[in-house]
Short mmCIF file of C-alpha atoms in Angstrom, two decimals:
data_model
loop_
_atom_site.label_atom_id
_atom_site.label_comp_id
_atom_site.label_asym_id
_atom_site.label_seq_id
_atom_site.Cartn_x
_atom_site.Cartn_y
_atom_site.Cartn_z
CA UNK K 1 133.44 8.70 -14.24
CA UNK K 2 131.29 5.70 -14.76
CA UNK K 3 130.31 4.86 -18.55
CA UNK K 4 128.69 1.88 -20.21
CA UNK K 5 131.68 0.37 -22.46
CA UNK K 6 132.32 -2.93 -24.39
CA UNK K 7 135.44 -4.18 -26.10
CA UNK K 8 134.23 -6.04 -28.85
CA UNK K 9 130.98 -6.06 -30.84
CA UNK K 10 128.48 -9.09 -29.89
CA UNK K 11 125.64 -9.29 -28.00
CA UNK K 12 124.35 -7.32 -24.52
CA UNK K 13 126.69 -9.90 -22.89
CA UNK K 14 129.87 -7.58 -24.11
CA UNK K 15 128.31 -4.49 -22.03
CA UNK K 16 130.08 -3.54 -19.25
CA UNK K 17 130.34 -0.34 -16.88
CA UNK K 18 134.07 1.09 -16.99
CA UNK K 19 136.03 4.23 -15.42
CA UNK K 20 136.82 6.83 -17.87
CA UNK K 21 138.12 10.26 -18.12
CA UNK K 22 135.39 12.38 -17.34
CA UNK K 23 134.74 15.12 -20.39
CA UNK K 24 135.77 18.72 -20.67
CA UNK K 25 133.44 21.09 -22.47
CA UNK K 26 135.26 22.74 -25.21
CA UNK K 27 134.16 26.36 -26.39
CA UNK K 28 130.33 26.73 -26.68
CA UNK K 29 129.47 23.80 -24.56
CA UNK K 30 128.17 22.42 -21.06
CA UNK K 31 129.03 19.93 -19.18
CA UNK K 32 125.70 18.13 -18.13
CA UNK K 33 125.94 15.42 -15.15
CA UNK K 34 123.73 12.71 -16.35
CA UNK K 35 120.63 11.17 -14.26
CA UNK K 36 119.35 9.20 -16.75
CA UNK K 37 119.73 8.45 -20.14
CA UNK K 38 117.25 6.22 -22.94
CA UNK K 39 117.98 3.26 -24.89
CA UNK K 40 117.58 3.68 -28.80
CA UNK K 41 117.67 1.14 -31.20
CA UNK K 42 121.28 3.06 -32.56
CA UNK K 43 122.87 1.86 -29.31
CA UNK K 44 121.81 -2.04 -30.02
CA UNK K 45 123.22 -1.61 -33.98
CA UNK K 46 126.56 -0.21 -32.38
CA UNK K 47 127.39 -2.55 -29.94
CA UNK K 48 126.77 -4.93 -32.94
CA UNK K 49 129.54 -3.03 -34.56
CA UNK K 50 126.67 -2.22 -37.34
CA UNK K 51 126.22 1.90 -36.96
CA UNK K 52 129.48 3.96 -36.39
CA UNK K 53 129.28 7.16 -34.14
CA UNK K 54 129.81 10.29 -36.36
CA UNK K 55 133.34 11.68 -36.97
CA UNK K 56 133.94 13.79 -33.65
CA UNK K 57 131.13 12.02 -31.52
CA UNK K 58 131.80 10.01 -28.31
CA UNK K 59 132.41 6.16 -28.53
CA UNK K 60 130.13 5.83 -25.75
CA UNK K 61 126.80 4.67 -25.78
CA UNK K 62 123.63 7.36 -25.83
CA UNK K 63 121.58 9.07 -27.75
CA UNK K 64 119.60 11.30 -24.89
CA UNK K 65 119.84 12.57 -21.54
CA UNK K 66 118.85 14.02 -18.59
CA UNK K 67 120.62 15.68 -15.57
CA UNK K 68 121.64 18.92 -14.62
CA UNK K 69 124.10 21.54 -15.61
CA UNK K 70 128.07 21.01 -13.98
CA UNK K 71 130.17 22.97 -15.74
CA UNK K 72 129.66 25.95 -18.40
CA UNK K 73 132.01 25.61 -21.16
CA UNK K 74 134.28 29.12 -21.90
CA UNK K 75 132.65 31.67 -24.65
CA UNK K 76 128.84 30.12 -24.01
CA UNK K 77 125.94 32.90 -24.66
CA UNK K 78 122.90 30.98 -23.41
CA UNK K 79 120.68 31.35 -20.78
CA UNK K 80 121.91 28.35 -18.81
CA UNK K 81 123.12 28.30 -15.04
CA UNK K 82 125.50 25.75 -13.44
CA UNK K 83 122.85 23.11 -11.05
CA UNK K 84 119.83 24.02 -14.29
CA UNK K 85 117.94 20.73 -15.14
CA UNK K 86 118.04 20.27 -18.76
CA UNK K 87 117.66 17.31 -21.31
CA UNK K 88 120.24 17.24 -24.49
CA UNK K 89 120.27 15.47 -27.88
CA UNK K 90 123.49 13.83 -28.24
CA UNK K 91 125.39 11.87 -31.25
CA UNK K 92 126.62 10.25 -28.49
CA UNK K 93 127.98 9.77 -24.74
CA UNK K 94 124.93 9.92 -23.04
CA UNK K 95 125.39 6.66 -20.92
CA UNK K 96 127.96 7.71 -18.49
CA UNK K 97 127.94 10.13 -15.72
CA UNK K 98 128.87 13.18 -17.43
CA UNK K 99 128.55 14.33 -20.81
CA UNK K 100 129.25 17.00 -22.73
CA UNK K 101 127.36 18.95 -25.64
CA UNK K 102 126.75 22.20 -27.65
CA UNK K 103 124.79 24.46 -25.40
CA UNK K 104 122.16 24.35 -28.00
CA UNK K 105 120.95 21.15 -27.91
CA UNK K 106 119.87 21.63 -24.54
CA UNK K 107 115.80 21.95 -23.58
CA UNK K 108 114.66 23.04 -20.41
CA UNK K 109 112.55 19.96 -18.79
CA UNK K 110 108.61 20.54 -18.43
CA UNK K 111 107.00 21.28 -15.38
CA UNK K 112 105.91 18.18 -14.06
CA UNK K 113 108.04 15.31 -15.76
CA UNK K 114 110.78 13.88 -13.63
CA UNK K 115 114.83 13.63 -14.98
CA UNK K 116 113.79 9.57 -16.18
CA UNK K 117 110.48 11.06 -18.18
CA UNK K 118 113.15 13.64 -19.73
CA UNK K 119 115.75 11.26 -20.56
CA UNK K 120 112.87 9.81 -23.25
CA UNK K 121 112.01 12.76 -24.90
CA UNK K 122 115.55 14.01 -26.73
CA UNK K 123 116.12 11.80 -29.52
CA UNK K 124 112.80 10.24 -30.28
CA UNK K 125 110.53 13.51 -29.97
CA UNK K 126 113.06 15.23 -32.05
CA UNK K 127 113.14 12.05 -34.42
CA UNK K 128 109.19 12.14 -34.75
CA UNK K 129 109.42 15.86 -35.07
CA UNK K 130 111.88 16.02 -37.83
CA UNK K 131 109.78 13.00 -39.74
CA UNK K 132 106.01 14.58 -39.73
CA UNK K 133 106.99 18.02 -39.76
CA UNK K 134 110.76 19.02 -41.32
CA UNK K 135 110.43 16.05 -43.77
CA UNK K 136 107.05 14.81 -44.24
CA UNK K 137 104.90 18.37 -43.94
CA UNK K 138 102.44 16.61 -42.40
CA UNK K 139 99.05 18.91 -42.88
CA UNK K 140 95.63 18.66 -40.80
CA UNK K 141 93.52 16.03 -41.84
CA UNK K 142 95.96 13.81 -43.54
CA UNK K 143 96.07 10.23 -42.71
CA UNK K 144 99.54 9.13 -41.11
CA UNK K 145 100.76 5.24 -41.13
CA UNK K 146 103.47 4.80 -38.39
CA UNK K 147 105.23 1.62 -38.40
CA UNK K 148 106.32 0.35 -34.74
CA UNK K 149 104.03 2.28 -33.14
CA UNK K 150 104.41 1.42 -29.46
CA UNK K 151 108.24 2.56 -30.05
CA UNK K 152 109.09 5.51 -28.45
CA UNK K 153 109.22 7.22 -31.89
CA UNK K 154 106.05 5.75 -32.86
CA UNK K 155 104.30 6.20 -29.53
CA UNK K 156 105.71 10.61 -30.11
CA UNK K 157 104.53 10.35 -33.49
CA UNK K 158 100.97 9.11 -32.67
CA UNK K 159 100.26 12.16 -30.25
CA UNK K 160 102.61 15.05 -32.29
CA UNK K 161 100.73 13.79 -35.46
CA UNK K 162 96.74 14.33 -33.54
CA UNK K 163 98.10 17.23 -32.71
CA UNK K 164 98.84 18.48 -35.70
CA UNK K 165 95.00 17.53 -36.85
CA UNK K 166 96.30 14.70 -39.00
CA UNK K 167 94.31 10.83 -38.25
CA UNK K 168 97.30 8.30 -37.45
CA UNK K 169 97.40 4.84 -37.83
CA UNK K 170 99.77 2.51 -36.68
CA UNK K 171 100.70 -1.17 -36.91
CA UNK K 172 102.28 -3.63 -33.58
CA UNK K 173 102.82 -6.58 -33.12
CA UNK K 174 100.64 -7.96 -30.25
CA UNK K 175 96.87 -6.45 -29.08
CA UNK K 176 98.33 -4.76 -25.61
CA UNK K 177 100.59 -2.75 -28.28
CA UNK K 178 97.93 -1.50 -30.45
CA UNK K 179 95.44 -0.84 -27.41
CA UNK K 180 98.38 1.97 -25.87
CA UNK K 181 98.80 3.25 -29.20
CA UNK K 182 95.24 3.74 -29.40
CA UNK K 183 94.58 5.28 -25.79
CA UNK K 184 97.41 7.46 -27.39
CA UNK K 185 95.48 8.97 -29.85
CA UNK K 186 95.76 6.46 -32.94
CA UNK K 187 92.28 5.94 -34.73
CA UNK K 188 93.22 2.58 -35.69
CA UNK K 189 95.74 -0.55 -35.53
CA UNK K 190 96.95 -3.13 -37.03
CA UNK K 191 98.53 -6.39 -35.75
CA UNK K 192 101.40 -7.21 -38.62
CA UNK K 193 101.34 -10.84 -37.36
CA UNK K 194 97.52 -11.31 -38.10
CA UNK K 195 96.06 -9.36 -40.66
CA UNK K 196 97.50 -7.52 -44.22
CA UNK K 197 98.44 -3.97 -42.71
CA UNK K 198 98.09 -2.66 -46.43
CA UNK K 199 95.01 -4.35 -47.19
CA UNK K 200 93.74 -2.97 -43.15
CA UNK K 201 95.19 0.63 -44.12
CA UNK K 202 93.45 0.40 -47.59
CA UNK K 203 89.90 -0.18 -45.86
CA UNK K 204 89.96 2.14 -43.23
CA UNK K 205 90.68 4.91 -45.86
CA UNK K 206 87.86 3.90 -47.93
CA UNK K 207 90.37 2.77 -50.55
CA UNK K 208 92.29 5.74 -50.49
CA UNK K 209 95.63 4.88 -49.29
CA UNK K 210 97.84 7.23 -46.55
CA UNK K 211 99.23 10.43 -47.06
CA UNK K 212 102.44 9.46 -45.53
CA UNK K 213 104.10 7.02 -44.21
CA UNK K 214 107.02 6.17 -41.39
CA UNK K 215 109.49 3.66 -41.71
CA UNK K 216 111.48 2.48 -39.99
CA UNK K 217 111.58 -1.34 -41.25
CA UNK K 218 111.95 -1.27 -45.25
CA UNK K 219 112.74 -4.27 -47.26
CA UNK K 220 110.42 -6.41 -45.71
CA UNK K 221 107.98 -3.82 -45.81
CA UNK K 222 107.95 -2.63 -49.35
CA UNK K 223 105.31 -3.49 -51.30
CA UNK K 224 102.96 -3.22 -48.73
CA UNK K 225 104.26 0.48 -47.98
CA UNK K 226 103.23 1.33 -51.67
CA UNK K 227 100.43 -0.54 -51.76
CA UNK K 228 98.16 1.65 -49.27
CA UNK K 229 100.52 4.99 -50.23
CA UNK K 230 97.71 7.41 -51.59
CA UNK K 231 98.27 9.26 -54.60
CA UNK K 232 100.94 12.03 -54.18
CA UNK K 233 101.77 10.32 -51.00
CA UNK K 234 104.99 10.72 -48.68
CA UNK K 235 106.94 7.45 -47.75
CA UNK K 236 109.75 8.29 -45.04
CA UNK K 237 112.08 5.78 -44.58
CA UNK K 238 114.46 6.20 -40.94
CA UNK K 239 115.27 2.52 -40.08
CA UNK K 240 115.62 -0.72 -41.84
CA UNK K 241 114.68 -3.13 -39.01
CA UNK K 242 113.56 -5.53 -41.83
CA UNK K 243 116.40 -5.52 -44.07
CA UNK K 244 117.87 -3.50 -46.50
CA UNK K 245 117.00 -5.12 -49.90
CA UNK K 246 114.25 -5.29 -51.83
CA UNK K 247 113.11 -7.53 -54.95
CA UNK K 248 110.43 -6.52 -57.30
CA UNK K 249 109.25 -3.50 -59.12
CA UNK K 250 109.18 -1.02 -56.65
CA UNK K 251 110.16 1.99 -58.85
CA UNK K 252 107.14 1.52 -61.27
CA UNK K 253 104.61 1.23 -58.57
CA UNK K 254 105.66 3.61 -56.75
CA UNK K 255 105.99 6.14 -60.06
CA UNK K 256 102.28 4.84 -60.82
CA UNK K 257 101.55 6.55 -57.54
CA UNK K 258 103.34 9.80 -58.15
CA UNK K 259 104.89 8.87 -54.54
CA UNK K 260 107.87 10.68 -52.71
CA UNK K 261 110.06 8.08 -51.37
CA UNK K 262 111.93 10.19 -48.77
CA UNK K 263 115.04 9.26 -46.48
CA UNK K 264 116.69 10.31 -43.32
CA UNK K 265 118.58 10.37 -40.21
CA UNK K 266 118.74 12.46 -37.20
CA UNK K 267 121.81 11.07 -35.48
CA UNK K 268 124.29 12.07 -38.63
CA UNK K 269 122.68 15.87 -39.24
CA UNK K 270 125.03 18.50 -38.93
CA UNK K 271 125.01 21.16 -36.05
CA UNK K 272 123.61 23.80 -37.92
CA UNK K 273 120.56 21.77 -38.09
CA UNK K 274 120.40 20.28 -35.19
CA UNK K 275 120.03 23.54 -33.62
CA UNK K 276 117.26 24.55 -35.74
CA UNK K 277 115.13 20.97 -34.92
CA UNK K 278 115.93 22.19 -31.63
CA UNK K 279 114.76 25.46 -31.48
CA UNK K 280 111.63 24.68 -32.74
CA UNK K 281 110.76 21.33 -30.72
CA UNK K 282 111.65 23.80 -27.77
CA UNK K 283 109.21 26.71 -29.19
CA UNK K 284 106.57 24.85 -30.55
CA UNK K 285 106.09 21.66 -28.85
CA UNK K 286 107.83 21.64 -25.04
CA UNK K 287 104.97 24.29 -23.74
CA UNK K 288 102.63 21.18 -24.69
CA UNK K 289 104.49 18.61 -21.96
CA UNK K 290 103.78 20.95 -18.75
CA UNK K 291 101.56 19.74 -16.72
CA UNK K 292 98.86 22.87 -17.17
CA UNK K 293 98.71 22.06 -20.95
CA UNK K 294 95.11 21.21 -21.91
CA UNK K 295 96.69 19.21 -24.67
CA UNK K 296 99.31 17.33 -22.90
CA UNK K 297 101.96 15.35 -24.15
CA UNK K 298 103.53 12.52 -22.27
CA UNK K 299 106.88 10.09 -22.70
CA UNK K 300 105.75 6.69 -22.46
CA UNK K 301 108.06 4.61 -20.33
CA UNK K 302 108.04 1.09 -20.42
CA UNK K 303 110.92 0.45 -17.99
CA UNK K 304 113.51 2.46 -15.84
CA UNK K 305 116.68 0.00 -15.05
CA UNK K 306 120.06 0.96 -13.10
CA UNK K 307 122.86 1.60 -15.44
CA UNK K 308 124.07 -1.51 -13.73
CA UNK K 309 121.47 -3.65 -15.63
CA UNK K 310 122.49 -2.61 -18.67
CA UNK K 311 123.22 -5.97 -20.21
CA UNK K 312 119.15 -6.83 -18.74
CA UNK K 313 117.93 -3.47 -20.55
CA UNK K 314 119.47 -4.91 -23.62
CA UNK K 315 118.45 -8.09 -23.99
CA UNK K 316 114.45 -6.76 -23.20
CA UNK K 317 115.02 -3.93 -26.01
CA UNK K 318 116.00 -6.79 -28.70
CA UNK K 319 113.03 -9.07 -27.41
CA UNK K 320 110.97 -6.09 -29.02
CA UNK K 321 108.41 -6.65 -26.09
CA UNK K 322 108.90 -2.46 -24.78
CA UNK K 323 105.99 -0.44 -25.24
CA UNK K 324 107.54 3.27 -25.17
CA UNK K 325 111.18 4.03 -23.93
CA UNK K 326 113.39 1.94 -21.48
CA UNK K 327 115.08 4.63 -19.29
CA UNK K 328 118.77 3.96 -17.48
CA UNK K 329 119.32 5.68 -14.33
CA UNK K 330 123.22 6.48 -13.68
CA UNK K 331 123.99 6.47 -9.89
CA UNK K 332 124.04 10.42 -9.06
#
């Protein structure tokens, strides 16, 4: 089979598409042949050599994908049918033709989203799940600050927190960004590069400060984080995008605040509890993507490339211009 490989870390230059052996599914697992797959910010980190696949995950690139079901590994109890369209959170392997998983991280796909709207939902639904809900307890009418909001994490989070009767806000970096994120659902934005998003957040809640808060830049955003963190208030930290240190007296104001600094990652979880984030997402929140939902959910795509472009979907992922996810397509 086809996969996206490199043979040194660097930049989106090193990506190439090689023949491999295509995967066997061991006991418990399916073999899915991919249509499309989504670009995380994971895959730019580990073709920098910067973020390791877990111990027992595929080398290959690929968080997420799409296709439909090729082979059913020996001793699997599910539901699932060989030719069954299904999406699957991976640790990795997703960028290649075939890949295989644990038959339950599989999801059914929605009535009315194709296999490239699929291929966005695995790994940064999940990832916005897990943060509001599993980490944060998000409850109605709290107010929600989500960095990177035209991300595809940040553009899940927006809708999954209004629908959970919380008010988010988000910051961007340019006015198209924040104008999505509000058609999204976000009662306000702020552009980082112009204005004090702390100062912004602070006014908007009448002084009050947010509830919670996710992060996925840290150091650079520190102070500002606990500045506009509301008494009692939940700071989750999933990404450091703007460094990892930190200078200054964050412990006392943050203790001044009684605030939760919380962190976590999806991509490192064990089974166990994967299959739990799954099981819900798929009870609670996959009903809400069909097209006869009143309140629908939608992937936001910003661009669907060829596999063969992957070097091109690269480079636009690190110019941090995407607004939602950029999709691959693997030749079927």
């Amino acid at each position: 089979m086809l996969a996206v490989h490199f043979d040194k870390p660097g930049g989106p230059e090193n990506l190439y598409l090689k023949e491999v052996a295509k995967p066997s599914p061991a006991e418990g697992e399916v073999l899915l042949k991919v249509a499309a797959s989504a670009l995380n910010r994971a895959d730019l980190l580990q073709r920098q050599g910067q973020y390791a696949p877990p111990t027992g995950a595929s080398s290959i690139l690929g968080l997420e994908a799409s296709g439909h079901i090729a082979e059913l590994g020996p001793a699997c109890q599910g539901h699932w049918k060989i030719g069954d369209p299904a999406m699957v959170l991976l640790p990795g392997g997703g960028q290649a033709q075939y890949v295989t998983a644990p038959e339950e991280f599989l999801m059914p796909i929605p009535a009315g989203l194709t296999l490239s709207q699929a291929a966005a939902i695995p790994e940064a639904w999940l990832t916005a799940f897990q943060l509001l809900h599993l980490v944060g307890n998000v409850q109605a009418g709290e107010t929600v600050l989500i960095h990177a909001g035209s991300s595809g994490v940040g553009t899940a989070a927006i809708q999954l927190a209004r629908m959970a009767g919380a008010i988010p806000l988000v910051t961007a970096g340019s006015r198209h960004k924040l104008q999505m994120a509000e058609k999204l659902g976000a009662a306000a934005g702020f552009n980082y590069k112009e204005e004090d998003f702390s100062e912004a957040t602070l006014k908007f809640t009448k002084g009050a400060g947010v509830n919670l808060i996710l992060d996925c830049i840290g150091g650079s955003y520190w102070e500002k984080n606990v500045n506009c963190l509301a008494l009692d208030g939940r700071w989750i930290l999933y990404g450091l995008m703007g460094g990892a240190d930190i200078s200054g007296p964050l412990f006392s104001k943050l203790l001044f605040k009684r605030g939760s600094l919380i962190t976590t990652l999806l991509r490192s979880r064990d089974k166990k509890y994967k299959q739990r984030l799954v099981e819900a997402f798929t009870e609670q929140i996959l009903p809400h993507f069909s097209t006869e939902s009143p309140q629908r959910l939608l992937p936001v795509l910003d661009r669907v490339y060829p596999v063969t472009a992957i070097q091109e979907a690269h480079a636009y992922m690190e110019s941090n211009k995407n607004m939602g996810k950029i999709v691959l397509e693997l030749p079927q």
